[in-house]
Amino acid sequence: MSESHALSELATHVVLPAGIVSTGWPVVREKCAQLGTRFDPWQDGLGRAMLAKRADGTYAAGVGGVCMSLPRQVGKTFTVGNMIFGLCLASDDVKVLWTAHRTRTSGETFKTMQGFAKNPKVAPFVRQVRQVNGQEEISFTTGSRILFGARESGFGRGFDKVDVIVFDEAQILTQKPLDDMIAATNASPNALVLYMGTPPKPTDPAEVFSRIRREALSGGDGETLYVEFSAPEGARVDDEGAWAQANPSFPFRTSPTAMRRLLKNLGEESFRREGLGVWDPESLSVSAVDAGVWERARMGEGVFADRAGGVCFAARFSADGAWLGLGAASRLVDGRVLVDPVRMEPASVGTGWLVDYLLADDRLDEACGVIVEGRSGAAYLIDQLRRAGVPRSMIVAPDTQGAVDAYSMMAAGLGEGRVVHVGVGELDRQVSVASRRKIGSRGGFGWVAPEGDTCCLFDAVTLAAWGVQTIKRKPRKCRGVDGEARGRKKVIVL
């Protein structure tokens, strides 16, 4: 029955953007019809929603984008691919980037689109199909172009005036390539970004995809279209009724044999995600810190004058050992904790810069401790600090419980207004992309960055905040009998 049902009747979730008054779909659909393509009712509804417009003619989802969580075998490449062809032939000089995470997926999509281009009704409008050294492109007589490439190969950087971006395999889309590519749409007067993916595996870097879904299902932002097809959460993987609920193409375009083959080859756990579209509860990644909470904790640099004395430094190596971050934290006169990013460098440049920084300008006289954490390089850095004369009593290497306490104290402190920051640039960026990772089996958590990224500077200030609240050692300048040293004083600006 799904063959004749509308999108709203079949999809598990449809969250529409606000302000829709028209849609560019009829023109595109008519162009596709001239090329011999017909859409099922649910595909027709999806096309209407994707190309919905506001009163000023801009796409209703032009800011937040179009996000689709779809199982395999639904026909998303057919639907979106034909829509893109229709757009390219209905308008002049449309530039489209179609990107998947993996080279293999990108190559398969290109071959499918080549098949579209070879259709006798389409071929007269195709100027060139190009595949040279990984530069895959279909260009049309209208001047429009579709360029294909894989994010793992760096595709997407350096383009400008891009009108449409299709992020295939969006469950493996991290913030960095997103930032690189979204900038390419800035010069387009009416750009549209599409995210297509299946529910992510626990190991997938799915923070972008998960965030869009989470925001859509929490009420939406009025700027995003979100569509999801999925079976009920507790459905059996061999239940054909669940297959029909998850897949609007079953059984008319996707046969029972195809679904059984998919189940057999994927296994039950993967089939639940990729065949039934069901999201794992653990895949719903939680942002490390809510953006609003982080912004409310922001302070101007004048806050440095309100320090009450005593600072804790923390050095943190990234999980892959590629980066080393240094952060600091100190108490303010009102009792709040101020965290401050100091510096981050590739681990390949060594640790000398960090040792030199700590030893310069009598900084260690102001310090209650230096925390060093991270499996890669921590032991070496501790040895370098000791060789440079840093007292053993000042160096702290937290155990697992100490790390758990540090992250929970940071999260609670930010939320309750007891921790403030002067985060700018890199620290702000790391907080925006970090999510929570599980530590141990008792509810502990830490921060984790997307694949290929790091949050070691965020880790460093988190550990520094914990240190300044828990380390009992007094700074050298606070040990004298001199009243000024014991009372309020301004400490160095880091």
Short mmCIF file of C-alpha atoms in Angstrom, two decimals:
data_model
loop_
_atom_site.label_atom_id
_atom_site.label_comp_id
_atom_site.label_asym_id
_atom_site.label_seq_id
_atom_site.Cartn_x
_atom_site.Cartn_y
_atom_site.Cartn_z
CA MET A 1 0.00 0.00 0.00
CA SER A 2 2.95 2.37 0.50
CA GLU A 3 3.14 2.88 -3.27
CA SER A 4 0.06 5.13 -3.16
CA HIS A 5 0.50 6.74 0.24
CA ALA A 6 1.65 10.29 0.96
CA LEU A 7 4.83 11.24 2.81
CA SER A 8 2.96 12.31 5.95
CA GLU A 9 1.23 8.92 6.15
CA LEU A 10 4.43 6.88 5.84
CA ALA A 11 7.24 8.79 7.54
CA THR A 12 7.90 8.36 11.25
CA HIS A 13 8.83 12.03 11.57
CA VAL A 14 8.27 15.02 9.28
CA VAL A 15 9.36 18.34 10.77
CA LEU A 16 8.75 21.21 8.36
CA PRO A 17 10.48 24.61 8.32
CA ALA A 18 8.36 27.68 9.02
CA GLY A 19 7.04 30.25 6.57
CA ILE A 20 6.27 28.00 3.59
CA VAL A 21 4.12 29.73 0.98
CA SER A 22 5.14 27.93 -2.23
CA THR A 23 7.49 25.30 -3.63
CA GLY A 24 9.81 25.00 -6.59
CA TRP A 25 8.95 21.31 -6.95
CA PRO A 26 6.28 21.47 -9.72
CA VAL A 27 8.76 22.93 -12.23
CA VAL A 28 11.38 20.34 -11.32
CA ARG A 29 8.86 17.50 -11.34
CA GLU A 30 7.63 18.55 -14.79
CA LYS A 31 11.18 18.61 -16.10
CA CYS A 32 11.74 15.12 -14.68
CA ALA A 33 8.50 13.94 -16.29
CA GLN A 34 9.79 15.15 -19.66
CA LEU A 35 12.84 12.98 -19.06
CA GLY A 36 10.67 9.96 -18.32
CA THR A 37 10.91 9.97 -14.50
CA ARG A 38 7.81 9.44 -12.37
CA PHE A 39 7.68 9.72 -8.58
CA ASP A 40 5.60 7.83 -6.04
CA PRO A 41 3.29 10.00 -3.90
CA TRP A 42 5.66 9.96 -0.91
CA GLN A 43 8.54 11.02 -3.15
CA ASP A 44 6.38 13.78 -4.59
CA GLY A 45 5.67 14.99 -1.05
CA LEU A 46 9.36 14.86 -0.16
CA GLY A 47 10.23 16.89 -3.26
CA ARG A 48 7.62 19.51 -2.35
CA ALA A 49 9.03 19.82 1.15
CA MET A 50 12.68 19.93 0.07
CA LEU A 51 12.08 22.74 -2.44
CA ALA A 52 9.54 24.62 -0.28
CA LYS A 53 9.96 28.40 -0.39
CA ARG A 54 9.16 31.43 1.71
CA ALA A 55 7.45 34.59 0.47
CA ASP A 56 10.76 36.11 -0.63
CA GLY A 57 11.50 33.13 -2.87
CA THR A 58 14.28 31.64 -0.74
CA TYR A 59 14.19 28.00 0.29
CA ALA A 60 12.38 27.51 3.59
CA ALA A 61 15.13 25.08 4.63
CA GLY A 62 17.85 27.27 3.20
CA VAL A 63 19.38 28.00 6.61
CA GLY A 64 19.06 24.74 8.53
CA GLY A 65 19.07 22.41 5.54
CA VAL A 66 17.19 19.25 4.60
CA CYS A 67 18.03 16.24 6.79
CA MET A 68 16.82 12.73 5.95
CA SER A 69 17.35 9.65 8.11
CA LEU A 70 16.48 6.78 5.77
CA PRO A 71 17.12 3.02 5.73
CA ARG A 72 18.92 1.39 2.86
CA GLN A 73 16.99 0.29 -0.23
CA VAL A 74 14.48 3.17 0.05
CA GLY A 75 15.50 4.83 -3.20
CA LYS A 76 17.04 8.04 -1.84
CA THR A 77 19.61 8.28 -4.66
CA PHE A 78 16.83 7.88 -7.22
CA THR A 79 14.66 10.54 -5.54
CA VAL A 80 17.34 13.11 -4.76
CA GLY A 81 19.40 12.34 -7.88
CA ASN A 82 16.49 12.94 -10.21
CA MET A 83 15.53 16.08 -8.29
CA ILE A 84 19.08 17.38 -8.78
CA PHE A 85 18.97 16.55 -12.51
CA GLY A 86 15.64 18.38 -12.75
CA LEU A 87 17.06 21.43 -10.97
CA CYS A 88 20.11 21.49 -13.23
CA LEU A 89 17.96 21.37 -16.38
CA ALA A 90 15.25 23.74 -15.15
CA SER A 91 17.76 26.49 -14.27
CA ASP A 92 20.99 27.85 -15.71
CA ASP A 93 24.39 27.60 -14.05
CA VAL A 94 23.40 25.58 -10.98
CA LYS A 95 26.48 24.23 -9.21
CA VAL A 96 26.00 21.09 -7.10
CA LEU A 97 28.50 19.26 -4.87
CA TRP A 98 27.58 15.65 -4.11
CA THR A 99 29.86 14.26 -1.44
CA ALA A 100 30.03 10.98 0.46
CA HIS A 101 32.43 10.09 3.25
CA ARG A 102 34.00 7.13 1.47
CA THR A 103 35.53 7.10 -1.99
CA ARG A 104 33.74 3.84 -2.77
CA THR A 105 30.32 5.30 -1.97
CA SER A 106 31.05 8.43 -3.97
CA GLY A 107 32.14 6.29 -6.91
CA GLU A 108 28.99 4.16 -6.77
CA THR A 109 26.79 7.27 -6.68
CA PHE A 110 28.64 8.71 -9.66
CA LYS A 111 28.05 5.49 -11.63
CA THR A 112 24.33 5.65 -10.79
CA MET A 113 24.18 9.26 -11.94
CA GLN A 114 26.09 8.33 -15.09
CA GLY A 115 23.26 5.88 -15.75
CA PHE A 116 20.77 8.74 -15.43
CA ALA A 117 22.85 10.80 -17.86
CA LYS A 118 22.85 8.02 -20.46
CA ASN A 119 19.04 7.88 -20.55
CA PRO A 120 18.11 8.66 -24.19
CA LYS A 121 15.76 11.42 -23.03
CA VAL A 122 18.44 12.97 -20.80
CA ALA A 123 21.54 12.53 -22.97
CA PRO A 124 20.76 15.45 -25.37
CA PHE A 125 20.99 17.83 -22.38
CA VAL A 126 24.28 16.43 -21.08
CA ARG A 127 27.34 18.31 -22.29
CA GLN A 128 29.99 16.11 -20.70
CA VAL A 129 30.56 13.29 -18.23
CA ARG A 130 34.05 13.67 -16.86
CA GLN A 131 36.17 11.36 -14.76
CA VAL A 132 39.83 12.37 -14.62
CA ASN A 133 42.04 11.66 -11.61
CA GLY A 134 39.11 11.47 -9.27
CA GLN A 135 37.52 14.66 -10.65
CA GLU A 136 34.06 13.33 -11.42
CA GLU A 137 31.58 15.71 -12.98
CA ILE A 138 28.41 15.79 -15.05
CA SER A 139 27.85 19.06 -16.90
CA PHE A 140 24.70 20.11 -18.76
CA THR A 141 23.88 22.29 -21.74
CA THR A 142 22.29 24.77 -19.32
CA GLY A 143 25.69 25.46 -17.78
CA SER A 144 24.75 23.55 -14.63
CA ARG A 145 27.21 21.06 -13.12
CA ILE A 146 27.23 18.25 -10.55
CA LEU A 147 30.62 17.50 -9.01
CA PHE A 148 31.25 14.30 -7.04
CA GLY A 149 33.90 13.46 -4.47
CA ALA A 150 34.74 11.83 -1.14
CA ARG A 151 35.28 13.77 2.07
CA GLU A 152 37.97 11.33 3.16
CA SER A 153 39.98 12.52 0.14
CA GLY A 154 39.53 16.19 1.02
CA PHE A 155 36.83 16.90 -1.57
CA GLY A 156 34.87 20.12 -1.10
CA ARG A 157 37.50 22.68 -0.16
CA GLY A 158 38.18 25.61 -2.45
CA PHE A 159 34.81 25.82 -4.23
CA ASP A 160 32.73 28.97 -4.36
CA LYS A 161 29.19 29.95 -5.30
CA VAL A 162 27.82 26.45 -4.74
CA ASP A 163 24.02 26.30 -4.98
CA VAL A 164 23.35 22.79 -3.63
CA ILE A 165 25.43 20.50 -1.43
CA VAL A 166 24.38 16.88 -0.91
CA PHE A 167 26.05 15.27 2.11
CA ASP A 168 25.60 11.55 1.52
CA GLU A 169 26.59 9.23 4.40
CA ALA A 170 25.73 12.12 6.71
CA GLN A 171 26.03 9.81 9.71
CA ILE A 172 29.81 10.03 9.12
CA LEU A 173 29.95 13.81 8.71
CA THR A 174 32.12 15.75 11.15
CA GLN A 175 32.18 19.45 11.84
CA LYS A 176 35.44 20.22 10.02
CA PRO A 177 34.40 19.16 6.47
CA LEU A 178 31.01 20.73 7.14
CA ASP A 179 32.67 24.05 7.98
CA ASP A 180 34.93 23.76 4.93
CA MET A 181 32.08 23.14 2.53
CA ILE A 182 29.23 25.26 3.88
CA ALA A 183 31.36 28.35 3.27
CA ALA A 184 31.19 27.51 -0.45
CA THR A 185 27.47 28.39 -0.49
CA ASN A 186 27.94 31.94 0.83
CA ALA A 187 27.96 33.54 -2.63
CA SER A 188 24.85 31.69 -3.83
CA PRO A 189 21.65 33.77 -3.67
CA ASN A 190 19.54 30.73 -2.77
CA ALA A 191 21.57 27.77 -1.55
CA LEU A 192 20.27 24.45 -0.23
CA VAL A 193 22.13 21.83 1.83
CA LEU A 194 20.91 18.22 2.02
CA TYR A 195 22.00 15.62 4.59
CA MET A 196 21.20 11.96 3.83
CA GLY A 197 22.15 9.08 6.06
CA THR A 198 21.19 5.99 8.03
CA PRO A 199 21.16 5.85 11.84
CA PRO A 200 24.80 5.85 12.96
CA LYS A 201 26.77 3.02 14.49
CA PRO A 202 28.13 3.70 18.00
CA THR A 203 31.58 4.22 16.45
CA ASP A 204 30.44 6.70 13.80
CA PRO A 205 31.40 10.38 14.29
CA ALA A 206 27.76 11.39 14.00
CA GLU A 207 27.66 14.62 16.01
CA VAL A 208 26.33 16.73 13.09
CA PHE A 209 23.64 14.26 12.02
CA SER A 210 22.62 13.53 15.62
CA ARG A 211 22.47 17.21 16.53
CA ILE A 212 20.15 18.03 13.61
CA ARG A 213 17.87 15.14 14.54
CA ARG A 214 17.85 16.05 18.22
CA GLU A 215 17.01 19.68 17.52
CA ALA A 216 14.28 18.74 15.04
CA LEU A 217 12.57 16.30 17.41
CA SER A 218 12.76 18.74 20.30
CA GLY A 219 10.51 21.14 18.45
CA GLY A 220 12.53 22.29 15.48
CA ASP A 221 14.09 25.67 14.81
CA GLY A 222 11.80 26.72 11.96
CA GLU A 223 14.78 26.63 9.58
CA THR A 224 15.20 22.88 8.96
CA LEU A 225 13.33 20.10 7.19
CA TYR A 226 13.73 16.76 8.95
CA VAL A 227 12.30 13.51 7.55
CA GLU A 228 12.77 10.08 9.09
CA PHE A 229 11.59 6.63 8.04
CA SER A 230 11.94 3.94 10.69
CA ALA A 231 10.30 0.86 12.17
CA PRO A 232 9.04 0.88 15.79
CA GLU A 233 11.93 0.66 18.24
CA GLY A 234 11.08 -2.83 19.51
CA ALA A 235 10.23 -4.36 16.12
CA ARG A 236 11.59 -7.79 15.18
CA VAL A 237 14.14 -7.67 12.39
CA ASP A 238 12.34 -10.44 10.46
CA ASP A 239 8.89 -8.81 10.67
CA GLU A 240 7.76 -7.83 7.17
CA GLY A 241 5.27 -5.43 8.72
CA ALA A 242 8.20 -3.57 10.26
CA TRP A 243 9.96 -3.62 6.89
CA ALA A 244 6.92 -1.92 5.33
CA GLN A 245 6.82 0.71 8.09
CA ALA A 246 10.50 1.52 7.69
CA ASN A 247 10.73 1.36 3.91
CA PRO A 248 8.13 3.12 1.73
CA SER A 249 9.51 1.25 -1.30
CA PHE A 250 8.70 -2.17 0.18
CA PRO A 251 7.42 -4.42 -1.35
CA PHE A 252 6.73 -2.66 -4.67
CA ARG A 253 10.26 -1.50 -5.50
CA THR A 254 12.29 -3.27 -2.82
CA SER A 255 11.43 -6.97 -2.75
CA PRO A 256 11.22 -9.26 0.30
CA THR A 257 14.20 -11.15 -1.16
CA ALA A 258 16.27 -7.95 -1.18
CA MET A 259 15.38 -7.27 2.45
CA ARG A 260 16.22 -10.82 3.53
CA ARG A 261 19.54 -10.57 1.70
CA LEU A 262 20.28 -7.32 3.51
CA LEU A 263 19.42 -8.89 6.87
CA LYS A 264 21.60 -11.92 6.25
CA ASN A 265 24.61 -9.88 5.19
CA LEU A 266 24.38 -7.11 7.77
CA GLY A 267 23.39 -9.13 10.82
CA GLU A 268 20.59 -8.20 13.21
CA GLU A 269 22.26 -5.26 14.98
CA SER A 270 23.31 -3.45 11.81
CA PHE A 271 20.08 -4.34 10.00
CA ARG A 272 18.07 -2.69 12.77
CA ARG A 273 19.86 0.56 11.99
CA GLU A 274 20.45 0.31 8.25
CA GLY A 275 17.48 -1.83 7.21
CA LEU A 276 14.85 -0.58 9.68
CA GLY A 277 16.13 2.95 10.31
CA VAL A 278 16.03 2.58 14.11
CA TRP A 279 18.36 4.82 16.10
CA ASP A 280 20.34 3.28 18.96
CA PRO A 281 19.77 5.16 22.23
CA GLU A 282 23.54 5.34 22.68
CA SER A 283 23.94 6.83 19.21
CA LEU A 284 22.05 9.93 20.25
CA SER A 285 25.24 11.72 21.18
CA VAL A 286 24.93 14.34 23.89
CA SER A 287 26.72 17.62 23.40
CA ALA A 288 29.45 18.17 25.95
CA VAL A 289 28.02 21.55 26.95
CA ASP A 290 24.84 23.26 25.80
CA ALA A 291 25.68 26.24 23.59
CA GLY A 292 23.53 28.55 25.70
CA VAL A 293 25.20 27.46 28.92
CA TRP A 294 28.65 28.04 27.45
CA GLU A 295 27.70 31.50 26.19
CA ARG A 296 26.24 32.55 29.57
CA ALA A 297 29.53 31.57 31.22
CA ARG A 298 31.57 33.85 28.97
CA MET A 299 33.46 36.72 30.62
CA GLY A 300 35.45 39.64 29.26
CA GLU A 301 39.21 39.76 29.70
CA GLY A 302 38.78 42.30 32.51
CA VAL A 303 37.85 39.36 34.76
CA PHE A 304 41.58 38.64 35.11
CA ALA A 305 41.82 41.58 37.55
CA ASP A 306 39.40 39.83 39.91
CA ARG A 307 41.54 36.78 40.54
CA ALA A 308 42.06 35.92 44.18
CA GLY A 309 45.42 34.24 43.74
CA GLY A 310 46.58 30.74 42.91
CA VAL A 311 46.42 29.09 39.52
CA CYS A 312 46.43 25.51 38.34
CA PHE A 313 47.84 24.52 34.98
CA ALA A 314 46.83 21.37 33.09
CA ALA A 315 48.51 19.74 30.09
CA ARG A 316 46.42 17.30 28.09
CA PHE A 317 47.48 15.10 25.17
CA SER A 318 44.74 14.25 22.67
CA ALA A 319 43.52 10.65 22.57
CA ASP A 320 45.46 9.96 19.37
CA GLY A 321 48.60 11.65 20.70
CA ALA A 322 48.59 14.20 17.87
CA TRP A 323 47.99 17.35 19.94
CA LEU A 324 49.03 18.85 23.26
CA GLY A 325 46.91 21.49 24.95
CA LEU A 326 47.68 23.69 27.96
CA GLY A 327 44.94 25.27 30.05
CA ALA A 328 44.76 27.19 33.31
CA ALA A 329 42.22 27.87 36.03
CA SER A 330 42.12 30.17 39.04
CA ARG A 331 39.72 31.34 41.73
CA LEU A 332 37.98 34.70 41.47
CA VAL A 333 37.35 36.82 44.54
CA ASP A 334 33.64 35.91 44.42
CA GLY A 335 34.44 32.18 44.61
CA ARG A 336 33.84 31.31 40.96
CA VAL A 337 36.43 29.41 38.94
CA LEU A 338 37.87 31.08 35.84
CA VAL A 339 39.21 28.80 33.09
CA ASP A 340 41.54 30.11 30.44
CA PRO A 341 42.95 28.40 27.31
CA VAL A 342 46.68 28.99 27.09
CA ARG A 343 47.96 27.26 23.97
CA MET A 344 47.71 24.17 21.81
CA GLU A 345 50.36 22.72 19.52
CA PRO A 346 50.85 19.56 17.45
CA ALA A 347 52.65 16.95 19.54
CA SER A 348 55.15 16.67 16.71
CA VAL A 349 56.74 19.99 17.78
CA GLY A 350 57.59 18.50 21.16
CA THR A 351 56.94 19.66 24.71
CA GLY A 352 59.66 22.27 25.07
CA TRP A 353 57.29 25.17 24.45
CA LEU A 354 55.09 24.08 27.35
CA VAL A 355 57.98 23.64 29.77
CA ASP A 356 59.42 27.02 28.77
CA TYR A 357 56.04 28.69 29.26
CA LEU A 358 55.59 27.33 32.77
CA LEU A 359 59.10 28.29 33.83
CA ALA A 360 58.93 31.84 32.43
CA ASP A 361 57.89 34.93 34.42
CA ASP A 362 57.76 33.11 37.75
CA ARG A 363 54.51 31.45 36.71
CA LEU A 364 55.09 28.42 38.91
CA ASP A 365 55.34 30.70 41.95
CA GLU A 366 51.65 31.41 41.39
CA ALA A 367 50.70 27.76 40.82
CA CYS A 368 49.22 25.20 43.18
CA GLY A 369 49.86 22.41 40.71
CA VAL A 370 50.54 21.23 37.17
CA ILE A 371 48.25 18.43 35.96
CA VAL A 372 49.48 16.14 33.20
CA GLU A 373 47.06 13.74 31.54
CA GLY A 374 46.93 11.62 28.41
CA ARG A 375 48.19 8.15 27.59
CA SER A 376 50.40 9.35 24.75
CA GLY A 377 53.27 11.48 25.99
CA ALA A 378 52.25 12.10 29.60
CA ALA A 379 55.14 10.14 31.12
CA TYR A 380 57.64 11.89 28.87
CA LEU A 381 56.27 15.35 29.73
CA ILE A 382 56.38 14.61 33.45
CA ASP A 383 60.02 13.58 33.06
CA GLN A 384 60.79 16.82 31.19
CA LEU A 385 59.12 18.90 33.90
CA ARG A 386 61.12 17.14 36.62
CA ARG A 387 64.37 17.64 34.69
CA ALA A 388 63.52 21.34 34.39
CA GLY A 389 63.25 21.60 38.16
CA VAL A 390 59.49 21.48 38.69
CA PRO A 391 58.94 19.97 42.17
CA ARG A 392 57.53 16.48 42.20
CA SER A 393 54.87 17.60 44.68
CA MET A 394 53.52 20.09 42.16
CA ILE A 395 52.91 17.55 39.35
CA VAL A 396 49.60 15.68 39.42
CA ALA A 397 48.63 12.75 37.16
CA PRO A 398 44.93 12.09 37.85
CA ASP A 399 43.58 8.55 38.03
CA THR A 400 40.32 7.46 36.37
CA GLN A 401 38.18 8.64 39.28
CA GLY A 402 39.93 11.99 39.27
CA ALA A 403 39.18 12.39 35.56
CA VAL A 404 35.53 11.45 36.08
CA ASP A 405 35.28 14.01 38.89
CA ALA A 406 36.92 16.68 36.73
CA TYR A 407 34.41 16.37 33.89
CA SER A 408 31.35 16.14 36.13
CA MET A 409 32.54 19.18 38.14
CA MET A 410 33.06 21.15 34.93
CA ALA A 411 29.63 20.30 33.54
CA ALA A 412 27.90 21.10 36.83
CA GLY A 413 29.96 24.24 37.40
CA LEU A 414 29.13 25.68 33.99
CA GLY A 415 25.46 24.84 34.38
CA GLU A 416 25.23 26.40 37.83
CA GLY A 417 27.29 29.49 37.02
CA ARG A 418 30.22 28.51 39.25
CA VAL A 419 32.67 28.18 36.34
CA VAL A 420 33.31 30.99 33.85
CA HIS A 421 35.64 31.29 30.89
CA VAL A 422 37.29 33.67 28.46
CA GLY A 423 37.10 31.11 25.67
CA VAL A 424 37.74 32.50 22.23
CA GLY A 425 38.75 30.96 18.94
CA GLU A 426 39.95 27.40 19.34
CA LEU A 427 38.41 26.72 22.75
CA ASP A 428 35.01 27.94 21.56
CA ARG A 429 35.32 25.74 18.48
CA GLN A 430 36.26 22.64 20.47
CA VAL A 431 33.37 23.11 22.88
CA SER A 432 30.96 23.47 19.96
CA VAL A 433 31.94 20.12 18.41
CA ALA A 434 32.64 18.05 21.54
CA SER A 435 30.21 15.46 22.82
CA ARG A 436 30.23 13.24 25.89
CA ARG A 437 31.97 9.89 26.01
CA LYS A 438 31.34 7.21 28.57
CA ILE A 439 33.98 6.58 31.25
CA GLY A 440 33.58 3.44 33.34
CA SER A 441 30.25 1.83 34.19
CA ARG A 442 28.90 4.21 36.84
CA GLY A 443 27.74 7.14 34.79
CA GLY A 444 31.10 8.82 34.36
CA PHE A 445 31.80 10.78 31.19
CA GLY A 446 34.44 12.85 29.45
CA TRP A 447 34.67 14.89 26.28
CA VAL A 448 35.22 13.39 22.84
CA ALA A 449 35.91 15.16 19.56
CA PRO A 450 34.71 14.09 16.11
CA GLU A 451 36.95 11.73 14.19
CA GLY A 452 40.01 13.58 12.93
CA ASP A 453 39.46 16.48 15.35
CA THR A 454 40.54 17.17 18.93
CA CYS A 455 39.16 18.69 22.12
CA CYS A 456 42.42 18.55 24.11
CA LEU A 457 42.29 22.27 24.94
CA PHE A 458 38.78 21.83 26.35
CA ASP A 459 40.07 18.80 28.28
CA ALA A 460 42.96 20.87 29.60
CA VAL A 461 40.85 23.68 31.05
CA THR A 462 38.47 21.07 32.49
CA LEU A 463 41.31 19.38 34.35
CA ALA A 464 42.72 22.74 35.43
CA ALA A 465 39.34 23.71 36.94
CA TRP A 466 39.27 20.44 38.86
CA GLY A 467 42.82 21.00 40.07
CA VAL A 468 42.28 24.51 41.36
CA GLN A 469 39.31 23.25 43.40
CA THR A 470 40.87 20.08 44.79
CA ILE A 471 44.65 20.50 45.10
CA LYS A 472 45.55 21.57 48.63
CA ARG A 473 49.13 22.64 47.92
CA LYS A 474 49.56 26.40 48.36
CA PRO A 475 51.37 28.44 45.72
CA ARG A 476 54.85 29.55 46.74
CA LYS A 477 53.81 33.24 46.79
CA CYS A 478 50.97 32.48 49.17
CA ARG A 479 53.11 30.85 51.86
CA GLY A 480 54.85 33.91 53.33
CA VAL A 481 53.87 35.85 56.43
CA ASP A 482 53.37 38.99 54.43
CA GLY A 483 49.73 40.01 54.60
CA GLU A 484 49.53 41.09 50.99
CA ALA A 485 50.67 37.66 49.88
CA ARG A 486 47.96 36.02 51.94
CA GLY A 487 45.19 38.35 50.95
CA ARG A 488 43.58 39.31 47.71
CA LYS A 489 46.01 39.97 44.91
CA LYS A 490 46.06 40.12 41.15
CA VAL A 491 47.92 37.23 39.58
CA ILE A 492 49.62 37.20 36.24
CA VAL A 493 47.62 37.30 33.04
CA LEU A 494 48.21 34.05 31.17
#
